[in-house]
Coordinates of C-alpha atoms in Angstrom, one line a residue:
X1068 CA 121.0 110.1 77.9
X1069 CA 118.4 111.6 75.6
X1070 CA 115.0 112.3 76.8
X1071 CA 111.6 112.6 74.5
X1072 CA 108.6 114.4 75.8
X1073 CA 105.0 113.7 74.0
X1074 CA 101.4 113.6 74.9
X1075 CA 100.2 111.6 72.3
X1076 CA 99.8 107.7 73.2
X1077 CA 99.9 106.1 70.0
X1078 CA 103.6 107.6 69.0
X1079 CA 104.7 107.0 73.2
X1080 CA 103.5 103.2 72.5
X1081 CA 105.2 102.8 69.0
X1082 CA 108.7 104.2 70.6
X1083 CA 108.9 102.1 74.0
X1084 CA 107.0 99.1 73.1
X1085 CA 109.5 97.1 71.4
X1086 CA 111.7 97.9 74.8
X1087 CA 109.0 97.4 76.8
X1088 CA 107.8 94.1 76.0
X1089 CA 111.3 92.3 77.0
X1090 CA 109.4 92.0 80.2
X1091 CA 105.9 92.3 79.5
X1092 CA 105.1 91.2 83.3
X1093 CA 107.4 93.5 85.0
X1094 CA 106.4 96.3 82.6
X1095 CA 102.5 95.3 82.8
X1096 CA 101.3 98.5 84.5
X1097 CA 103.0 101.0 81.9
X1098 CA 101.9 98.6 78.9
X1099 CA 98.2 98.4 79.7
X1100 CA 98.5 102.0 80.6
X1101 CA 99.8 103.2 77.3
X1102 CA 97.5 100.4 75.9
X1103 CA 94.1 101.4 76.9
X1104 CA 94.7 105.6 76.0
X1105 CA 96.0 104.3 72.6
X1106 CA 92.3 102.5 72.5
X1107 CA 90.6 105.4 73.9
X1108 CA 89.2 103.1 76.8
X1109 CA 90.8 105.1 79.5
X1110 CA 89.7 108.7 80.2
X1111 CA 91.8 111.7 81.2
X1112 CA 91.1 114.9 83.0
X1113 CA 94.6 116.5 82.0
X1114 CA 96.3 114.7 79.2
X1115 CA 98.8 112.4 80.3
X1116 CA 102.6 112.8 80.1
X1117 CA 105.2 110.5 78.7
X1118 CA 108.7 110.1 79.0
X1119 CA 110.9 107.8 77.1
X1120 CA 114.9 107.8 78.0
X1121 CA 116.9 106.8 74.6
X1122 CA 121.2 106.2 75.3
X1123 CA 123.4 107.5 72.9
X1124 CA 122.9 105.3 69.9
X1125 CA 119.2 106.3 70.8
X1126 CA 118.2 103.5 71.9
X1127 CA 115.1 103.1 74.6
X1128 CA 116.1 102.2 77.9
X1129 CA 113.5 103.6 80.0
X1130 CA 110.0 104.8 79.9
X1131 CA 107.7 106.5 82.2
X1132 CA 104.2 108.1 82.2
X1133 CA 101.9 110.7 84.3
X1134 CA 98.4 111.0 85.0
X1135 CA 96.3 113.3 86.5
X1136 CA 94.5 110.3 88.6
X1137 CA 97.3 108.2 89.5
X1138 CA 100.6 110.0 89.7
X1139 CA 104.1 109.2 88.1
X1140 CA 105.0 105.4 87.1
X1141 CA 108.8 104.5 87.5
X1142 CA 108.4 100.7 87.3
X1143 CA 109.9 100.5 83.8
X1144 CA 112.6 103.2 84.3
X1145 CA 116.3 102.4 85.5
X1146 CA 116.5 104.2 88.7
X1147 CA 120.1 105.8 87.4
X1148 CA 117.8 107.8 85.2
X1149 CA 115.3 109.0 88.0
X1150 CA 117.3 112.3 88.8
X1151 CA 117.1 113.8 84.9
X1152 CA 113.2 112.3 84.8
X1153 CA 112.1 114.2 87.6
X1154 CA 113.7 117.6 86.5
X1155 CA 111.4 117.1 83.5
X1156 CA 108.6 116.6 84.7
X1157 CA 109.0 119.3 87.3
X1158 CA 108.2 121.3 84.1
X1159 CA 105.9 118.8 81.8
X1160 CA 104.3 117.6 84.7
X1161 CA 103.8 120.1 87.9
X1162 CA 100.3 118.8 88.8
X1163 CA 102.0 115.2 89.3
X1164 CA 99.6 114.0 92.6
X1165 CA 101.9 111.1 93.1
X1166 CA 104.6 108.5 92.3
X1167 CA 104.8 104.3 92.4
X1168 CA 108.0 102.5 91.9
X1169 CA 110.7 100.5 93.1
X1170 CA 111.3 101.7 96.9
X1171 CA 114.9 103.5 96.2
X1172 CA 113.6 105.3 92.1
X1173 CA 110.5 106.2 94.1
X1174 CA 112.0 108.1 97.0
X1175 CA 114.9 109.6 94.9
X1176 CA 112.3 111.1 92.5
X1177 CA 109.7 111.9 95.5
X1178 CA 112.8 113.9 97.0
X1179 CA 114.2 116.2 94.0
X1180 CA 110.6 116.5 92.5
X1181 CA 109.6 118.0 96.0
X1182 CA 112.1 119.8 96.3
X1183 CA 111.8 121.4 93.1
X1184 CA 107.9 121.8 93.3
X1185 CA 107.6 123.3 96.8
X1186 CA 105.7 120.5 97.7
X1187 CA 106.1 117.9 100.8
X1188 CA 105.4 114.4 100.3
X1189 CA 104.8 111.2 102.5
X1190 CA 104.2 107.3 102.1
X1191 CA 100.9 106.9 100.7
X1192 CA 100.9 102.4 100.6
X1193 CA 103.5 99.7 99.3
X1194 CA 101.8 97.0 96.6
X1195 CA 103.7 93.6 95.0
X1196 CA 103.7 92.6 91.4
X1197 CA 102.8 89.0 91.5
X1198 CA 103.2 86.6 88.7
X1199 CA 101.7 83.1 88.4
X1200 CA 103.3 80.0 89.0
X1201 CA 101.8 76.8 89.5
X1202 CA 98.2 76.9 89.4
X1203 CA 95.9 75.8 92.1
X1204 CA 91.9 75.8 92.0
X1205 CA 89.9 77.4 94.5
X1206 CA 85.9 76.8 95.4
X1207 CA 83.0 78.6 96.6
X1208 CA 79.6 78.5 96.6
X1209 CA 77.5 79.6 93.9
X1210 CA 79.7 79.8 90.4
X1211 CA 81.6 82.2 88.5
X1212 CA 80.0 84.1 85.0
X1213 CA 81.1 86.9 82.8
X1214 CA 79.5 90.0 83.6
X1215 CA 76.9 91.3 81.2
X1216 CA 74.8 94.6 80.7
X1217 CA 72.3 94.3 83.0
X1218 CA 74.5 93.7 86.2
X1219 CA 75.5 97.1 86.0
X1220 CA 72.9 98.2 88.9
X1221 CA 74.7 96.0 90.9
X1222 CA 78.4 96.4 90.2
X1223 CA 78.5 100.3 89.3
X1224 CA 77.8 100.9 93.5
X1225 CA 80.3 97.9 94.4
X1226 CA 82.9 99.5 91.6
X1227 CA 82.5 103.2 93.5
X1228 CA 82.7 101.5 96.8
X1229 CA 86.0 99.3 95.7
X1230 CA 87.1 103.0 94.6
X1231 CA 86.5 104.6 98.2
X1232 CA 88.5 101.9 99.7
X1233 CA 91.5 102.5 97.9
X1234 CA 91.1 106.5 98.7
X1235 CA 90.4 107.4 95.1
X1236 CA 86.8 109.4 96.1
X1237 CA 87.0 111.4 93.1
X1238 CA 85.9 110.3 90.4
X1239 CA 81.9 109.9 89.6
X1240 CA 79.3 107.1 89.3
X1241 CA 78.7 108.0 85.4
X1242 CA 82.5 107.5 85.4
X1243 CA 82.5 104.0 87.3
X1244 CA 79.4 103.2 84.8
X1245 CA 81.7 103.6 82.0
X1246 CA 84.4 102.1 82.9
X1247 CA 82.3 99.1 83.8
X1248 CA 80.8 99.0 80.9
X1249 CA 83.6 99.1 78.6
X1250 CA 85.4 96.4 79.9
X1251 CA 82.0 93.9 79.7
X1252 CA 82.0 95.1 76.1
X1253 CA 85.0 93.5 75.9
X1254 CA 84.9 90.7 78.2
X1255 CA 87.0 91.6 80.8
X1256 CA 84.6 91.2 83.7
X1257 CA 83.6 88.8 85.5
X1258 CA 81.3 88.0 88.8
X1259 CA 80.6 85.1 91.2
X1260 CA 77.1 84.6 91.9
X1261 CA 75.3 83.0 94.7
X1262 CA 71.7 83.0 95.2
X1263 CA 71.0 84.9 92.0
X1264 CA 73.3 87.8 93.7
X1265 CA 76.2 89.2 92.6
X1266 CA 79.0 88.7 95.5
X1267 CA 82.4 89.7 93.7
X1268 CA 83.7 90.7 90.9
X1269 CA 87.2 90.3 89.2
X1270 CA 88.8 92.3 85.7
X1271 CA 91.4 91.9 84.0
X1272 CA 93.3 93.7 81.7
X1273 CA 93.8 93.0 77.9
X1274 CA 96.7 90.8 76.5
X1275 CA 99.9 92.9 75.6
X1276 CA 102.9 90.7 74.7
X1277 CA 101.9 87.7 76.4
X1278 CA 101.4 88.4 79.4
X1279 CA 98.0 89.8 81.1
X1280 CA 97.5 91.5 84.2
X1281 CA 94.3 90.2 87.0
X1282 CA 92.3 93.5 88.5
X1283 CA 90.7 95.2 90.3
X1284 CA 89.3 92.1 92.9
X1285 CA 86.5 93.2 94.9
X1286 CA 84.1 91.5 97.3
X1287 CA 81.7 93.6 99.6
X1288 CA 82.5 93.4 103.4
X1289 CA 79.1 91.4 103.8
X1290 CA 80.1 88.6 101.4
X1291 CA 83.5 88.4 102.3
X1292 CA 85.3 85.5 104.3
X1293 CA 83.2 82.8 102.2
X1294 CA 86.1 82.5 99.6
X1295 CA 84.2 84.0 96.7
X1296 CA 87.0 86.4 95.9
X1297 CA 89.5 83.5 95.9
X1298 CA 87.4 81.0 93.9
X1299 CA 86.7 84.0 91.1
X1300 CA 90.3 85.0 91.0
X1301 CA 91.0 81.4 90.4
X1302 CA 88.9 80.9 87.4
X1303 CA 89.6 84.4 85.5
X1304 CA 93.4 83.2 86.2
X1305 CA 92.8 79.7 84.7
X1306 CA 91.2 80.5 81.7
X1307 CA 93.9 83.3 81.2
X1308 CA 96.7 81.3 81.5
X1309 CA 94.9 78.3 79.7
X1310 CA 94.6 80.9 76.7
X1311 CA 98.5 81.2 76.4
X1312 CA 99.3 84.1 78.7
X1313 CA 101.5 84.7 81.7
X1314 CA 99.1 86.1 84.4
X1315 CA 100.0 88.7 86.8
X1316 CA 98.5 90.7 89.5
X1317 CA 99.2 94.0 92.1
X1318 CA 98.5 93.7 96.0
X1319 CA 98.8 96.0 98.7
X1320 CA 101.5 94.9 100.9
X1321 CA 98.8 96.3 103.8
X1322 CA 96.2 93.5 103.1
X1323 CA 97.8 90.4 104.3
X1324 CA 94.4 89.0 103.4
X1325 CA 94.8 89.7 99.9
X1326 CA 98.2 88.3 99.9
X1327 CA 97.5 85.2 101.5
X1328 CA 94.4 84.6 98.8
X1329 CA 96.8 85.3 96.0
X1330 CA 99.6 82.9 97.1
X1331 CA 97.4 79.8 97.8
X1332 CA 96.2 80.4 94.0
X1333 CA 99.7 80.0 92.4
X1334 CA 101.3 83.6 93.0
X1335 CA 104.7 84.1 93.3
X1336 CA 106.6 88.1 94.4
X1337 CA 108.4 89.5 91.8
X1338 CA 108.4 93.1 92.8
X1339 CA 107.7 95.4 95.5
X1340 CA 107.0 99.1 95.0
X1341 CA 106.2 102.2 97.3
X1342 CA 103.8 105.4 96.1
X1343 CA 104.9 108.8 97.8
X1344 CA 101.6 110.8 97.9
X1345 CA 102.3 114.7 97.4
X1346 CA 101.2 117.4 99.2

């Protein structure tokens, strides 16, 4: 195998997309990943790393990236290839705070990467890709509406809170501001609303071959258990898959809640994966 190093986005997506998008639902994570830095919609503290693994006619058959905020992504990497991956990124990549993927690529890398760093490493949560099958409306009350400007009071606290609740503390509220804020520039927000209050809200990430990934969902703990998270996740998934697209979407395996939701909407398992948190 051959393996190509580069920091640069645009050049990473030109080389692994036409590999990638074989199966744009399995591959989501990587492609919207790549996607979003190539559109400068996604901000870095340390530039991101990526790895693309060619075979000996050079041909892509594996890809995988790094960032400072969310670790190393194996999902769209054969796990024959983990071993040579992690040796390279023990050196491209020594800062790595984490890695996600299939349960045997993600503990072979966490082992050798650990090894090789000095660093210790335990399970840090266990998430299913889930793509949509056949399609079934939920209801709450109140109704659902794309987010706009002015909700921002409102969501950038419930964005930093959704944050906390996954354990990522660390980023800011000008951050979560402008995160928010790019994606209702570009209609990829959306809220349920209920008394002229704002009790959920629901992404999603753009298009990329066809297929289009539903996140983050979150409802506050004082509006949940009324189905607003399940009757919002329902409509952003209709209109997505009446516009053409297969829809997908990440839970944590730890939220049978979540899961439950998911699976009454249409959701079928496709894949399971495990992060490995370093230490």
């Amino acid at each position: 195998m051959i393996a190509r190093v580069t920091r640069d986005p645009a050049a990473f997506q030109d080389l692994v997309f036409p590999y990638l998008q074989r199966d744009p639902v399995l591959n989501s994570q990587i492609l919207t990943n790549v996607a979003d830095r190539v559109r400068g919609i996604m901000n870095d503290p340390e530039p991101p790393v990526f790895v693309s693994v060619h075979d000996d006619a050079d041909e892509v058959v594996g890809a995988v990236i790094c960032t400072a905020l969310r670790g190393v992504q194996l999902q769209s990497l054969p796990t024959e290839f983990v071993p040579p991956v992690a040796e390279i990124l023990v050196e491209a990549a020594p800062w790595a705070i984490a890695v996600i993927g299939p349960a045997e690529s993600a503990w072979s890398f966490a082992e050798l990467y650990g090894e090789r760093t000095g660093r210790g490493f335990k399970e840090d949560g266990r998430a299913r890709l889930h793509k949509l099958d056949v399609f079934v409306e939920q209801t709450a009350d109140g109704a659902p509406r794309l987010a706009i400007e002015p909700d921002l009071q409102a969501l950038t606290p419930m964005f930093g809170a959704y944050r906390r609740e996954l354990g990522h503390a660390d980023e800011s509220a000008v951050a979560d501001r402008k995160w928010l804020t790019q994606r209702i520039e570009r209609g990829r927000l959306w809220v349920w609303e209920n008394g002229g209050q704002i009790v959920t809200m629901v992404g999603h990430q753009a298009p990329v071959f066809g297929a289009v990934r539903v996140g983050p969902v979150y409802t506050p703990p004082e509006s949940r258990g009324r189905g607003y998270a399940s009757a919002l996740t329902a409509e952003v998934t209709r209109r997505l898959r009446d516009a053409g697209d297969q829809v997908c979407l990440n839970t944590d395996l730890a939220n049978p809640t979540s899961n439950k939701i998911y699976a009454a909407i249409g959701y079928r398992p496709v894949q399971d994966f495990v992060t490995y948190a370093f230490t």
